Coordinates of C-alpha atoms in Angstrom, one line a residue:
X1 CA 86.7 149.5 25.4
X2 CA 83.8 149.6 28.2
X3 CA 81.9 152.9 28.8
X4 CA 82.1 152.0 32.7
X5 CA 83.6 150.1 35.0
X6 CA 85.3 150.8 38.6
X7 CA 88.3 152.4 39.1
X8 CA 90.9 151.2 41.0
X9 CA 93.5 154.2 42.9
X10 CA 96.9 152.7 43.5
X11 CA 97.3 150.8 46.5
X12 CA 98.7 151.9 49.6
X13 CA 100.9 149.4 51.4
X14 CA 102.2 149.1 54.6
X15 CA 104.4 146.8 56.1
X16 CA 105.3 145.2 59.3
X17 CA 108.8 147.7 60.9
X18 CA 110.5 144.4 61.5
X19 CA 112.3 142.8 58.5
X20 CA 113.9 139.8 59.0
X21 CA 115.9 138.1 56.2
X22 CA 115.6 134.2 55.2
X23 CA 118.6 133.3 56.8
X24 CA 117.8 134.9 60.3
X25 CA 114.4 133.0 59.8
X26 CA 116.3 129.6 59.2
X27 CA 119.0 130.4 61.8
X28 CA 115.5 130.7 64.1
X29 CA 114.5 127.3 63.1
X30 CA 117.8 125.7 63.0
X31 CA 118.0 126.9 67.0
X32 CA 114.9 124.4 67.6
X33 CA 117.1 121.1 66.8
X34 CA 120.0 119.5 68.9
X35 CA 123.2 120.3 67.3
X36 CA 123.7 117.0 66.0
X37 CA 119.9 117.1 64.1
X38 CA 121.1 120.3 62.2
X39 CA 122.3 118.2 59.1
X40 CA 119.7 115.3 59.5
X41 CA 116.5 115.0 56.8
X42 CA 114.1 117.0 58.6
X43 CA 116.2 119.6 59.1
X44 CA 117.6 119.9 55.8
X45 CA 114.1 119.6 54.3
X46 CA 112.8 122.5 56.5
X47 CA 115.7 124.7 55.2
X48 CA 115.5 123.4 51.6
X49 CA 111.9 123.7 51.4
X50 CA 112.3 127.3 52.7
X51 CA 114.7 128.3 50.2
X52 CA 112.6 127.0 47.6
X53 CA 110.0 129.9 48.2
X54 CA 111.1 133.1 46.4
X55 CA 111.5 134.8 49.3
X56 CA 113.9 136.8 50.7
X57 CA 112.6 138.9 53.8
X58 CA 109.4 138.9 55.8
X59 CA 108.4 142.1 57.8
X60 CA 106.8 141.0 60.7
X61 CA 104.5 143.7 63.1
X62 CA 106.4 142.2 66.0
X63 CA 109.8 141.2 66.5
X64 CA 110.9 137.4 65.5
X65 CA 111.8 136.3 68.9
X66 CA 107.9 137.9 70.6
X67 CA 106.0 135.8 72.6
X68 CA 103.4 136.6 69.5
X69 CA 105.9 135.0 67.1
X70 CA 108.2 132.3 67.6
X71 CA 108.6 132.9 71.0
X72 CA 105.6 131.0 72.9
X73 CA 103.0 132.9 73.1
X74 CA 99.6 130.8 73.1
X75 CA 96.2 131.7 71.4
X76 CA 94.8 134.6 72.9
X77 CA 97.8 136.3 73.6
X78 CA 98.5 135.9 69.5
X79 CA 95.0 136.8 68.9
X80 CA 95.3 140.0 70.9
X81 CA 98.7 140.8 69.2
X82 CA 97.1 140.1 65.5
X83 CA 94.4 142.5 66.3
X84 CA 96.7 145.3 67.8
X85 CA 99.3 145.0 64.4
X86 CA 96.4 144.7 62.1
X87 CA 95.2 148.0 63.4
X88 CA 98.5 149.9 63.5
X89 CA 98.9 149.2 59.9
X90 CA 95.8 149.5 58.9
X91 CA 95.1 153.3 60.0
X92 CA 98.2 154.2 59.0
X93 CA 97.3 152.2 55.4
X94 CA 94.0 154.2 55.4
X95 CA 95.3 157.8 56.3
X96 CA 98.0 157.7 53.5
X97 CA 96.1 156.2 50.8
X98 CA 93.0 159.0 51.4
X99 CA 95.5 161.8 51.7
X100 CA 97.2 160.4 48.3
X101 CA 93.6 160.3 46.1
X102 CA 92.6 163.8 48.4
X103 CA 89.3 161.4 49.2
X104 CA 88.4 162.4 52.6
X105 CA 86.8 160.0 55.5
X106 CA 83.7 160.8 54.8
X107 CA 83.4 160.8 51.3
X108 CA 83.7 157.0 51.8
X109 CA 80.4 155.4 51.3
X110 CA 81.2 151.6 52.0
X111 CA 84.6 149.4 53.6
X112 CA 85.1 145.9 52.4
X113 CA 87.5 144.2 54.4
X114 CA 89.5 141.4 54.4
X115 CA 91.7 139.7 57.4
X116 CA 92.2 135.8 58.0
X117 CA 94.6 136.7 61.0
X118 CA 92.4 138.1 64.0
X119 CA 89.2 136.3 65.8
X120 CA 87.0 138.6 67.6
X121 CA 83.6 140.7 68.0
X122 CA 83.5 144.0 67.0
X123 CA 85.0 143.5 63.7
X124 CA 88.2 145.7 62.8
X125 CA 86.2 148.2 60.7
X126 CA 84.4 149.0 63.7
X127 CA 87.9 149.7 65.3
X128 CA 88.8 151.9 62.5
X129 CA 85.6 154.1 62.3
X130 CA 86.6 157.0 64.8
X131 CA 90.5 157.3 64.3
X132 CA 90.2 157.3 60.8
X133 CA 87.1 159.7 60.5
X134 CA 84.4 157.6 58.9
X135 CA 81.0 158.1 59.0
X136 CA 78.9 156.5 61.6
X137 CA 76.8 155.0 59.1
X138 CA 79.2 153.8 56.6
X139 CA 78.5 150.3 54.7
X140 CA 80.6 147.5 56.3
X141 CA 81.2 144.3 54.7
X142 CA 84.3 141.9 56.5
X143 CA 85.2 138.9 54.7
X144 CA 87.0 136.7 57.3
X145 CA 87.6 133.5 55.7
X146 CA 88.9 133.6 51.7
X147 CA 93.0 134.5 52.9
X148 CA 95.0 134.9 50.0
X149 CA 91.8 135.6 47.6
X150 CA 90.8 138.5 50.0
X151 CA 91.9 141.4 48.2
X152 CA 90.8 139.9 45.2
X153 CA 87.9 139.5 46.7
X154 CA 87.4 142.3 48.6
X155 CA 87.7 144.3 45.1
X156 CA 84.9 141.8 43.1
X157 CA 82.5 143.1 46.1
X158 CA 83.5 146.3 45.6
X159 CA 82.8 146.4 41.8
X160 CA 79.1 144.9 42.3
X161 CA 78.6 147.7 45.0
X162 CA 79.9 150.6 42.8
X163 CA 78.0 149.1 39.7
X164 CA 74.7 149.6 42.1
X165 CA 76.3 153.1 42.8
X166 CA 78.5 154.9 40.7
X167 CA 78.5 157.9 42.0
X168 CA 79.9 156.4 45.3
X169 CA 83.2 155.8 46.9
X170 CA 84.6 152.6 48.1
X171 CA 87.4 151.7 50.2
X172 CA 89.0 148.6 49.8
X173 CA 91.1 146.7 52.7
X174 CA 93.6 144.0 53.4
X175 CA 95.0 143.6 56.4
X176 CA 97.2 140.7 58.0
X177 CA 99.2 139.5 60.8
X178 CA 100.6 136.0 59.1
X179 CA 103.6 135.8 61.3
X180 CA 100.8 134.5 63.8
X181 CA 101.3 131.4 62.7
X182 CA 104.7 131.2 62.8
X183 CA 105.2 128.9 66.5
X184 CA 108.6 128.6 68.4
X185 CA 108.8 124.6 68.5
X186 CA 107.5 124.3 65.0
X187 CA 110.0 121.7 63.3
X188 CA 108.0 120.1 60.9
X189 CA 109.6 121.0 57.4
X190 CA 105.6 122.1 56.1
X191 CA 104.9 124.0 59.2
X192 CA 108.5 125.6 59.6
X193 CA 108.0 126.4 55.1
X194 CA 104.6 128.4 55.8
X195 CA 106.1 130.4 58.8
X196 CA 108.8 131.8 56.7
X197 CA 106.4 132.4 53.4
X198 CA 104.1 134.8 54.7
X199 CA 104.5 138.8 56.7
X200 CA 102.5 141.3 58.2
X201 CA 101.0 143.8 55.8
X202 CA 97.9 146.5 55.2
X203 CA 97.1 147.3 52.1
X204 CA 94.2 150.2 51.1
X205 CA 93.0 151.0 47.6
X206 CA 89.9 153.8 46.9
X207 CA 87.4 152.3 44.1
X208 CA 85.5 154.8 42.4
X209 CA 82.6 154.7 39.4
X210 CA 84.2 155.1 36.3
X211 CA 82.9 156.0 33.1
X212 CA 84.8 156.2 29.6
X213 CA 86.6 159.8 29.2
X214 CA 86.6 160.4 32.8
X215 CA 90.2 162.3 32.7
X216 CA 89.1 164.3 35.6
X217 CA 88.2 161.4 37.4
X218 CA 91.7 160.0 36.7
X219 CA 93.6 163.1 37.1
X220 CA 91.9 163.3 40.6
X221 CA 93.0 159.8 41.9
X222 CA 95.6 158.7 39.4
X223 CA 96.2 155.9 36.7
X224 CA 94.2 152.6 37.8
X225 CA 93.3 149.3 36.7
X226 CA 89.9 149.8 35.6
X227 CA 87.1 146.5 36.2
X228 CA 84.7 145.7 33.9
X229 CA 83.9 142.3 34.5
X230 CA 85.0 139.6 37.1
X231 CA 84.1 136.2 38.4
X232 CA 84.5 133.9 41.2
X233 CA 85.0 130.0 40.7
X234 CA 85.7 127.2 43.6
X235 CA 87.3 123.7 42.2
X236 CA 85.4 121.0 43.4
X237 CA 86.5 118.6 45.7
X238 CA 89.6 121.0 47.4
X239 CA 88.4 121.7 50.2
X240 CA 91.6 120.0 51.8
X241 CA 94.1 121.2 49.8
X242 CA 94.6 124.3 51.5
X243 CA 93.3 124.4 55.2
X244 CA 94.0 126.6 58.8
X245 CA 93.4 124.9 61.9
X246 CA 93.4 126.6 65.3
X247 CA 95.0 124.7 68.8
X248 CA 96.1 125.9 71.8
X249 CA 99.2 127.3 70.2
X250 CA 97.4 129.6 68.0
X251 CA 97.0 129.5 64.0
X252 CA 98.8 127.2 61.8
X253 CA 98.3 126.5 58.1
X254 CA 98.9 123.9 55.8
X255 CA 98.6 122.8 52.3
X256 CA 98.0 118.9 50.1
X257 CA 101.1 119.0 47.4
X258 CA 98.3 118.4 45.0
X259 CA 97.0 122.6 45.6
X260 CA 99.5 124.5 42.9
X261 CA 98.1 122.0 40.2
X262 CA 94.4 122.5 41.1
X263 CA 95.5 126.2 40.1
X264 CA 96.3 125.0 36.5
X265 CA 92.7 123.1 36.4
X266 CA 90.6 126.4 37.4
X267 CA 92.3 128.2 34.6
X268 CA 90.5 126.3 31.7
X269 CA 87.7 127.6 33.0
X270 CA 88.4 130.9 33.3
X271 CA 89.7 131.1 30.0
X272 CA 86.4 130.0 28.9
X273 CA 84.3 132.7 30.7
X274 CA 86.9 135.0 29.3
X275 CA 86.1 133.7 25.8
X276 CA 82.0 134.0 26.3
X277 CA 82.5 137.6 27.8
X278 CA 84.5 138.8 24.7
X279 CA 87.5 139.6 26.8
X280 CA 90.5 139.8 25.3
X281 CA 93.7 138.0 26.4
X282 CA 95.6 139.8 28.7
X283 CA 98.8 142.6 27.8
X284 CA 99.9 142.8 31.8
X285 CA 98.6 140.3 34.6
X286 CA 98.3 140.8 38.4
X287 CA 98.9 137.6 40.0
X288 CA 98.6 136.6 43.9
X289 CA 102.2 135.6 44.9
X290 CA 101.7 132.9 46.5
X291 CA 105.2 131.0 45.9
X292 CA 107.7 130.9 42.8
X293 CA 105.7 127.4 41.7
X294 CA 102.0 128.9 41.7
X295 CA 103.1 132.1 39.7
X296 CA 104.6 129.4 37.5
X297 CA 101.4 127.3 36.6
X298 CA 99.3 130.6 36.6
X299 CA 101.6 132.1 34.0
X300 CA 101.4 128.6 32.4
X301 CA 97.4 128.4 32.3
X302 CA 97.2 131.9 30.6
X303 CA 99.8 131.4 27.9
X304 CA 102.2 134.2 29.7
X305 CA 106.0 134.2 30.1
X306 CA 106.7 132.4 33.5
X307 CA 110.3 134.1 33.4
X308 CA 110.8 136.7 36.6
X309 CA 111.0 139.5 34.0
X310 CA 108.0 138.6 31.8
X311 CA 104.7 139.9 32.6
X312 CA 105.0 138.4 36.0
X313 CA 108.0 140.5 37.4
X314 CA 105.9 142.5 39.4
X315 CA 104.1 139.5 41.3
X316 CA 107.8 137.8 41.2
X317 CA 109.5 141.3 43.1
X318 CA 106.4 141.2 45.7
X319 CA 106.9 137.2 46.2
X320 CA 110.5 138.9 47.2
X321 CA 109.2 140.9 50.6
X322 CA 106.9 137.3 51.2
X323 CA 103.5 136.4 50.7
X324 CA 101.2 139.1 52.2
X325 CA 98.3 136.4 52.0
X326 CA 95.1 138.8 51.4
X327 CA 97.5 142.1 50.5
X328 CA 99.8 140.5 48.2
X329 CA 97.7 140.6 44.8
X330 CA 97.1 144.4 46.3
X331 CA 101.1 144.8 46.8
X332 CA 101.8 143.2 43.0
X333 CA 99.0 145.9 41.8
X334 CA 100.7 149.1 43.6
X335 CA 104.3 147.8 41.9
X336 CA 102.2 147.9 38.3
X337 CA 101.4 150.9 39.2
X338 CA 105.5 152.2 39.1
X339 CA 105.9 150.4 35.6
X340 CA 102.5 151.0 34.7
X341 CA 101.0 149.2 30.9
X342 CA 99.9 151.6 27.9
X343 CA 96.5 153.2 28.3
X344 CA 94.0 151.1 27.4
X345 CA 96.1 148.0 27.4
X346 CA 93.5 144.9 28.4
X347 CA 94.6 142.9 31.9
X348 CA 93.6 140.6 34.3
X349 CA 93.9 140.3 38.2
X350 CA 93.8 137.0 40.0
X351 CA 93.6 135.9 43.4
X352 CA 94.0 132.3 44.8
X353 CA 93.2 131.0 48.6
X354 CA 91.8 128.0 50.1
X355 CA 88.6 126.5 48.5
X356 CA 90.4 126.3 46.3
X357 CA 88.9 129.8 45.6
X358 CA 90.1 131.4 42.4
X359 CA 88.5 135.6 41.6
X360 CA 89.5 136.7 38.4
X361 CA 89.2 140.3 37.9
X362 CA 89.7 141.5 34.1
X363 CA 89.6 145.4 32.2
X364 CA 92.1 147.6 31.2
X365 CA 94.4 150.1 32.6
X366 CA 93.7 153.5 32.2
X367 CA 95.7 156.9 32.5
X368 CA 93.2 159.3 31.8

């Protein structure tokens, strides 16, 4: 086992307060076509396609029918509306999780955050600094583009800082307002397939210094995943397979059908580095939910059981409550957490997003 490494408290997650199930979703959609379209190809593909995901209810930050949601708003309106649920969950996210590890505001020497959802100058951490207590000076870092790698992400930046300073405290966040993309007149069975896969969600984790023994440490803040070693990798030649693009309306997002199997070409390499490092193959796995097939060809690459009570249930009963984009490998870690492996136990953490970006975190869980 490493001497050192970063410690990883258990995510605090907070959702959107307005849960809407897949069928009030579809009924929403279903609204959009004359009567007589309701049982014709594109309709049925739309609902099909939807059903397909794995999911079964999105909370959203505003109501379904909101001009910021499906009910017409156009882009700055949306953009405004992302930046106002964003921060609602986000201070709340950040409150609880410090008042779980008894970290306080200040003891936090750098933010990394992640959010694909708002537009705008200053950035959100600037938002955050006064109602949440932070210092003035605190190190900010905002990653605004890698969406559903975020929090994996946000956690490999974390690691290099803490490796720099281990005697510091880090906070990591993921915040998102995905029902932004979600658009009234949407009909398209892709576009209509996205807007009922993702939901609103923060998610907060503190990252600490950890060194081998350290039961105070862990008695302080809890059991954790523990890094020791990560790595990022982009697939050549995908830059298209998962894309946002940005109208009038707002957000949307799409994807080539080709993206889940460029998943299942990154994970070669991977393995690989794995094998140079010396890392052992994985007894638990943290995987990004993206959708029922990813988590399938994931669990695939790394020689897992890609059953939905194999070492996958956890991203499999997060899939449930929707994607969370840049929270959900965040939301799959803080349900680990509540079933949590042996001590010691070697694992791995992997987040996917356009790029195609894949971060593989890897190290062991520890309980003190």
């Amino acid at each position: 086992m490493h001497a050192h490494g970063a410690h990883l408290s258990c995510p605090r997650i907070v959702k959107g307060a307005y849960e809407v199930s897949q069928d009030e979703y579809i009924g929403n959609v279903m609204a959009r076509f004359p009567e007589e379209e309701r049982n014709g190809k594109t309709a049925r593909s739309a609902r099909l396609m939807t059903r397909n995901l794995g999911v079964v209810r999105q909370h959203l930050g505003r109501p379904l029918t909101s001009p910021a949601v499906a009910g017409g708003g156009m882009v700055g309106e949306r953009n405004e509306a992302s930046l106002e649920v964003i921060l609602e969950l986000t201070e709340k996210a950040i409150k609880q999780c410090l008042a779980e590890t008894g970290v306080g505001p200040r003891d936090i020497s750098a933010i990394f955050l992640c959010s694909v959802t708002y537009w705008g100058s200053p950035g959100i951490i600037s938002h955050l600094i006064k109602p949440c207590g932070f210092n003035p000076d605190v190190d900010k870092t905002e990653l605004g583009s890698v969406a559903c790698a975020g929090g994996a992400t946000a956690y490999a930046k974390a690691f290099d800082y803490i490796a720099a300073y281990p005697d510091r405290r880090v906070l990591v966040v993921a915040a998102e307002r995905l029902s932004t993309i979600i658009h009234g007149d949407d009909t398209d069975p892709m576009d209509v397939t996205y807007g009922g896969t993702f939901g609103d969600t923060a998610g907060v984790s503190v990252v600490s210094g950890y060194r081998a023994g350290d039961r105070e440490l862990v008695k302080r803040l809890g059991p954790g995943m523990v890094i020791t070693n990560r790595q990022e990798y982009v697939m050549p030649d995908t830059l298209k397979f998962y894309h946002s693009q940005l109208d009038k309306r707002g957000k949307g997002f799409g994807s080539d059908k080709r993206a889940p199997d460029a998943t299942a070409e990154i994970i070669p390499e991977v393995r690989a580095w794995m094998e140079s490092q010396g890392i052992p193959d994985p007894e638990w796995v943290v995987l990004h939910p993206g959708s029922k097939r990813i988590l399938q060809v994931m669990a695939k690459g790394f020689g897992v059981d890609p059953g939905r009570n194999g070492m996958l249930r956890h991203s499999f009963d997060s899939l449930e409550d929707a994607n969370k984009g840049s929270v959900g490998v965040m939301d799959a870690q803080s349900l680990t957490h509540k079933d949590p492996p042996a001590h010691g136990a070697p694992g791995l953490m992997c987040g996917v997003g356009p790029g195609v970006n894949f971060v593989t975190l890897t190290g062991f869980f520890s309980h003190g």
